[in-house]
PDB file of C-alpha atoms in Angstrom:
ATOM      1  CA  UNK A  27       7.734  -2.458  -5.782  1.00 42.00           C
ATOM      2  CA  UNK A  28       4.530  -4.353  -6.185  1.00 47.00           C
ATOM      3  CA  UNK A  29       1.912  -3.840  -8.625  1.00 53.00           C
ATOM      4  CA  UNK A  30      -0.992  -3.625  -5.750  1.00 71.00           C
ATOM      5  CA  UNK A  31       1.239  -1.625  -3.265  1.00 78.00           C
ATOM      6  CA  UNK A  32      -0.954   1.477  -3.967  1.00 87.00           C
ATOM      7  CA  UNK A  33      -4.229  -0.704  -4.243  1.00 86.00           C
ATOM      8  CA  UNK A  34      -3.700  -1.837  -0.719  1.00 85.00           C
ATOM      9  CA  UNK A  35      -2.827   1.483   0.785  1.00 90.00           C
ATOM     10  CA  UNK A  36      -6.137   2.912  -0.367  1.00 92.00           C
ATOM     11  CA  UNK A  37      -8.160   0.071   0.409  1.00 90.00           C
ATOM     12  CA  UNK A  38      -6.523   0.339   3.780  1.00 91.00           C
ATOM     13  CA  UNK A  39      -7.659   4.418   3.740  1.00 93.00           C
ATOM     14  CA  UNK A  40     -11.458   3.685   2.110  1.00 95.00           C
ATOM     15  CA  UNK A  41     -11.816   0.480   4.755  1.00 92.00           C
ATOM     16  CA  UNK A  42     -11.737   3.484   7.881  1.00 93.00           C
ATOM     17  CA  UNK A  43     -13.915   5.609   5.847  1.00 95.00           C
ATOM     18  CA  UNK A  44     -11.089   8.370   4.996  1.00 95.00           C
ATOM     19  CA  UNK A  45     -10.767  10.653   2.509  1.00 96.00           C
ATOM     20  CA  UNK A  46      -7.491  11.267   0.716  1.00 96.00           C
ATOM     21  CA  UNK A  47      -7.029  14.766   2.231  1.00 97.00           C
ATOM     22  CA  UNK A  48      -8.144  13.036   5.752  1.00 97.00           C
ATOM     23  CA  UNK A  49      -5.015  11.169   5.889  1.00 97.00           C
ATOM     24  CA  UNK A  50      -2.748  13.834   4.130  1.00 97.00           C
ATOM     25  CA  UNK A  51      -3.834  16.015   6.840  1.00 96.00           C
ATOM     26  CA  UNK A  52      -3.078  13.227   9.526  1.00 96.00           C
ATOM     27  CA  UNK A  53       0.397  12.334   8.270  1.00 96.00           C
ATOM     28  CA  UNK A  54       1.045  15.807   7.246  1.00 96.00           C
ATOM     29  CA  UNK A  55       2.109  15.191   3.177  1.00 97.00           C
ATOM     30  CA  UNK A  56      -0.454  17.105   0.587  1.00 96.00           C
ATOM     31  CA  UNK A  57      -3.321  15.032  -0.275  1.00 96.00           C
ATOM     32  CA  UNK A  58      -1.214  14.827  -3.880  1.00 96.00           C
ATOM     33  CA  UNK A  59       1.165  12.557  -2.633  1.00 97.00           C
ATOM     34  CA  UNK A  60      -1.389  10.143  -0.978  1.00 97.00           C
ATOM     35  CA  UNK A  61      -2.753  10.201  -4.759  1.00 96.00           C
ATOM     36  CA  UNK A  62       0.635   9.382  -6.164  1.00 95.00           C
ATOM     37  CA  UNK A  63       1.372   6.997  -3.893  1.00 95.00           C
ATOM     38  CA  UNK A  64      -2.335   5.032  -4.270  1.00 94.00           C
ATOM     39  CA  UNK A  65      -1.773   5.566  -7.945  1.00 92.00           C
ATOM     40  CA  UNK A  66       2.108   3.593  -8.243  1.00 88.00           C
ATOM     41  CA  UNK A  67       3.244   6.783  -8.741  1.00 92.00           C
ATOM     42  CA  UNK A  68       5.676   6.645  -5.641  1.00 92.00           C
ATOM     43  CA  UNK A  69       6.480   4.898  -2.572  1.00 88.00           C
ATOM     44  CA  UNK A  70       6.096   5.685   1.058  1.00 92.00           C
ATOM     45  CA  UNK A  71       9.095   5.488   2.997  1.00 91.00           C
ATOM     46  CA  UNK A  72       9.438   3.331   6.016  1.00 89.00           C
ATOM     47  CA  UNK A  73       8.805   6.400   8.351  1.00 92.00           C
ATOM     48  CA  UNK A  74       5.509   7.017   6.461  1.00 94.00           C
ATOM     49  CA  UNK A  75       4.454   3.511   6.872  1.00 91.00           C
ATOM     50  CA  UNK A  76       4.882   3.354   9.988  1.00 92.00           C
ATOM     51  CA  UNK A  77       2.946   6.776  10.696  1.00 94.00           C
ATOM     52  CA  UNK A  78       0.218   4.827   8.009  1.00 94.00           C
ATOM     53  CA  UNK A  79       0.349   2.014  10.264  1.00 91.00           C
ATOM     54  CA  UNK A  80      -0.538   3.781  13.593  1.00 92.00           C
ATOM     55  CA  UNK A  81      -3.520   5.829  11.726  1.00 94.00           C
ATOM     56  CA  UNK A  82      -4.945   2.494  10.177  1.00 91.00           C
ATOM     57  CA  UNK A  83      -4.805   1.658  13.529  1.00 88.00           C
ATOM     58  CA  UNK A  84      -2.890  -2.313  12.315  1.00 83.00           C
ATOM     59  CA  UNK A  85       1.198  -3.118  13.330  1.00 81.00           C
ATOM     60  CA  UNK A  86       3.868  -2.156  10.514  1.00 82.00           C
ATOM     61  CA  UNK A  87       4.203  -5.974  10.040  1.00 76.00           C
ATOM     62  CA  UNK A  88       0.325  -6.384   9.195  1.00 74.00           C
ATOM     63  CA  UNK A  89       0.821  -3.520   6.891  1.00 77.00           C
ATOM     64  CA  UNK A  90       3.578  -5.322   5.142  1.00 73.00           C
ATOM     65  CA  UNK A  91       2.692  -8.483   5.214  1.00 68.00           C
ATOM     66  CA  UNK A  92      -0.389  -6.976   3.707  1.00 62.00           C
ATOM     67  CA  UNK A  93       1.822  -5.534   0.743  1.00 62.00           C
ATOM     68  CA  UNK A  94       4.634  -8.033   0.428  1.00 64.00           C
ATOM     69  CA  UNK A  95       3.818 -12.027   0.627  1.00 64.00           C
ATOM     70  CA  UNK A  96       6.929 -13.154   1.338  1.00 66.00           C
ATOM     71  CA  UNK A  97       7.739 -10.693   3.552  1.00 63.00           C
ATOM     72  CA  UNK A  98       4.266 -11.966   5.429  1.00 61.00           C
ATOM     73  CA  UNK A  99       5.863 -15.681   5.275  1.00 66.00           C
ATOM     74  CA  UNK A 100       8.913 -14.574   7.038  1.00 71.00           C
ATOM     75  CA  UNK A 101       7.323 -13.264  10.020  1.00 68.00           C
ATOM     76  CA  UNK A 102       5.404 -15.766  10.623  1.00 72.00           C
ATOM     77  CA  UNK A 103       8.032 -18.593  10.476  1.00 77.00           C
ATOM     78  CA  UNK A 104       9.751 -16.193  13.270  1.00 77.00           C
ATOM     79  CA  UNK A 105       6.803 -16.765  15.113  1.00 77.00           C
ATOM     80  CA  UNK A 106       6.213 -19.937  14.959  1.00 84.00           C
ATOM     81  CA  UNK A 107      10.246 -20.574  15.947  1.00 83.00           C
ATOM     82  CA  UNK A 108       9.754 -18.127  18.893  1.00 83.00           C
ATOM     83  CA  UNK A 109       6.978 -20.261  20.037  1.00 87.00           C
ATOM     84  CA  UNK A 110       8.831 -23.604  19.407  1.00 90.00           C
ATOM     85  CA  UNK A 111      12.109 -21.608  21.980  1.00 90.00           C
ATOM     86  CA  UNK A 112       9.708 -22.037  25.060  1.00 91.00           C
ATOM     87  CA  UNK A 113       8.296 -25.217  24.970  1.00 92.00           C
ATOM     88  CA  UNK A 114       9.673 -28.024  26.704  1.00 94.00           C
ATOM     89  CA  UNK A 115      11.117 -31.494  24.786  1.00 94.00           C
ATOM     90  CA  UNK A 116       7.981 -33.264  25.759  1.00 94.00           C
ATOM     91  CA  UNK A 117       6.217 -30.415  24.400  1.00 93.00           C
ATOM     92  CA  UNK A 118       8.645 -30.394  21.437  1.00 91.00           C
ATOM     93  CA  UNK A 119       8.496 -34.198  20.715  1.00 92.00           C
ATOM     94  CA  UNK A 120       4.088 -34.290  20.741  1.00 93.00           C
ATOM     95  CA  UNK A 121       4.724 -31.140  18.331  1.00 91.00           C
ATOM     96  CA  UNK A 122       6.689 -32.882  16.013  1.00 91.00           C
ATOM     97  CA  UNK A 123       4.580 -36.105  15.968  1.00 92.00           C
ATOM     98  CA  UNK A 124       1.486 -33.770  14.786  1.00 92.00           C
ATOM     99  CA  UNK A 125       3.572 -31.897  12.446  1.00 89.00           C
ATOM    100  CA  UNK A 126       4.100 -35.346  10.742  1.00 89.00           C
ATOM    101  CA  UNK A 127       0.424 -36.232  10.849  1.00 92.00           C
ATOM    102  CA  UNK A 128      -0.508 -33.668   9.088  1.00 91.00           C
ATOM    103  CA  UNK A 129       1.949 -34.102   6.438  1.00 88.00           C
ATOM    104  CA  UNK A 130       1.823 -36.883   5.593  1.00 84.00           C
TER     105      UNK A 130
END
């Protein structure tokens, strides 16, 4: 678990102007667990981050991207290889040529 997980999730909660018992009330937990869970005291499960997710009003991935780096990295090198599937070789080959531009 990481050290900012809770950190994030109430940044997440004070950045939509909610109150701990606000989003208890919306996910329906007691306002005790939100303050356990914003404390490191315990961990949402994946159901509950989703349901955090939708009332933050951001995708699960944001959310975890958010609260794992890596996790963030991932996704978006699954991105950028869907994006890569649908181009054309021309498209391909003028990719690659920029891609060794810039690093170089």
């Amino acid at each position: 678990m990481l050290d900012n997980y809770g950190e994030q999730i109430k940044e997440y909660r004070i950045k939509m102007g909610l109150t701990q018992n606000q989003v208890a009330s919306a996910l329906e937990v007691t306002p005790g667990y939100i303050s356990n869970v914003e404390n490191g005291r315990t961990a949402m499960s994946l159901r509950m981050l989703i349901y955090y997710a939708k009332l933050m009003g951001i995708s699960l991935d944001s959310l975890v991207g958010s609260l794992e780096p890596q996790y963030h990295a991932d996704a978006l090198d699954k991105d950028i290889l869907k994006e890569l599937s649908k181009m054309d070789i021309n498209a391909k080959k003028k990719l690659l040529s920029t891609l060794k531009i810039w690093n170089s």
